Amino acid sequence: MSAIVKVDEIHKSFGANHVLKGVSFEVNKGEMIAVIGASGSGKSTALRCIDRLETVDQGQIEVCGIRVDDPKVDLHLLRREVGIVFQSYNLFPHLTVEENIMLALRHVKKLPRDEARRIATNVLEQVGLGQKAESYPEQLSGGQQQRVAIARSLAMSPKVMLFDEVTSALDPQLTGEVLRVMEDLAADGMTMLLVTHEMAFAKRVADRIIYMHHGKVWEVGDGGMLDAPRTPELRAFLDNGL
Ligand SMILES: Nc1ncnc2c1ncn2[C@@H]1O[C@H](COP(=O)(O)OP(=O)(O)OP(=O)(O)O)[C@@H](O)[C@H]1O
Ligand SMILES: [Mg+2]
């Protein structure tokens, strides 16, 4: 199996707060890995280090053969390989859905308008929003806006996608439609690393689940580990952490 993401013994502190204390894991091509853990355990920080939104203090990160911990890393190249989607959608309100998606295709990838539009149409179909190309973000539900954000990321053809609690701001019905899009992506073979509080989803869809506790990978396993936690910390998290 080939690893798309290799995280090796990374450490990260914010001032005196030692947030990541030697975190290691790999994501292989086509895998979907779910990261769970209590608030403050370092899940978002780990994800952000992979896309170099944060720098690590120690340890190595490799994404598609790019050494992310190298101070001279080519961020332009890295960001072409990695798509990241957050809880907030960050769509431009004055642009239509289609224009939001075309923006980076035009200005980062320098594609001609027609080709950018064709890609936008395709990715909107993929997330079930083929009819919404001409809408403005405020005319869409939260779940639809989040699907646009996913489509925008997808349009750049990333080799791996990172999702940080993308459904946390949504009510249950809208959560379902976003999870379905992610499940489809996984079924299509997209390599994905997602931080989530959706335990049932993680259990059903993820190839592996990483449980983080106090800045460490505390437990790793398949969905079964949620039924039979080995550590008291994971048991306590599953009992009351949600
Ligand atoms: N930019 C920052 N500056 C200072 N401290 C930070 C920064 N980002 C994160 N932290 C701290 O690092 C710790 C881990 O935060 P992180 O956001 O990674 O946790 P998390 O597991 O994603 O939690 P949550 O489930 O609440 O999203 C927290 O103590 C947080 O306050
Ligand atoms: Mg977080």
PDB file of C-alpha atoms in Angstrom, residues 97 152 155 175-176 194:
ATOM      1  CA  VAL A  97     -22.047  29.028  -6.546  1.00  0.00           C
ATOM      2  CA  ARG A 152     -14.909  23.797  -4.641  1.00  0.00           C
ATOM      3  CA  ALA A 155     -12.674  20.959  -8.391  1.00  0.00           C
ATOM      4  CA  THR A 175     -25.720  16.689   8.311  1.00  0.00           C
ATOM      5  CA  GLY A 176     -27.008  13.574   6.543  1.00  0.00           C
ATOM      6  CA  LEU A 194     -11.635  13.596   8.568  1.00  0.00           C
TER       7      LEU A 194
END
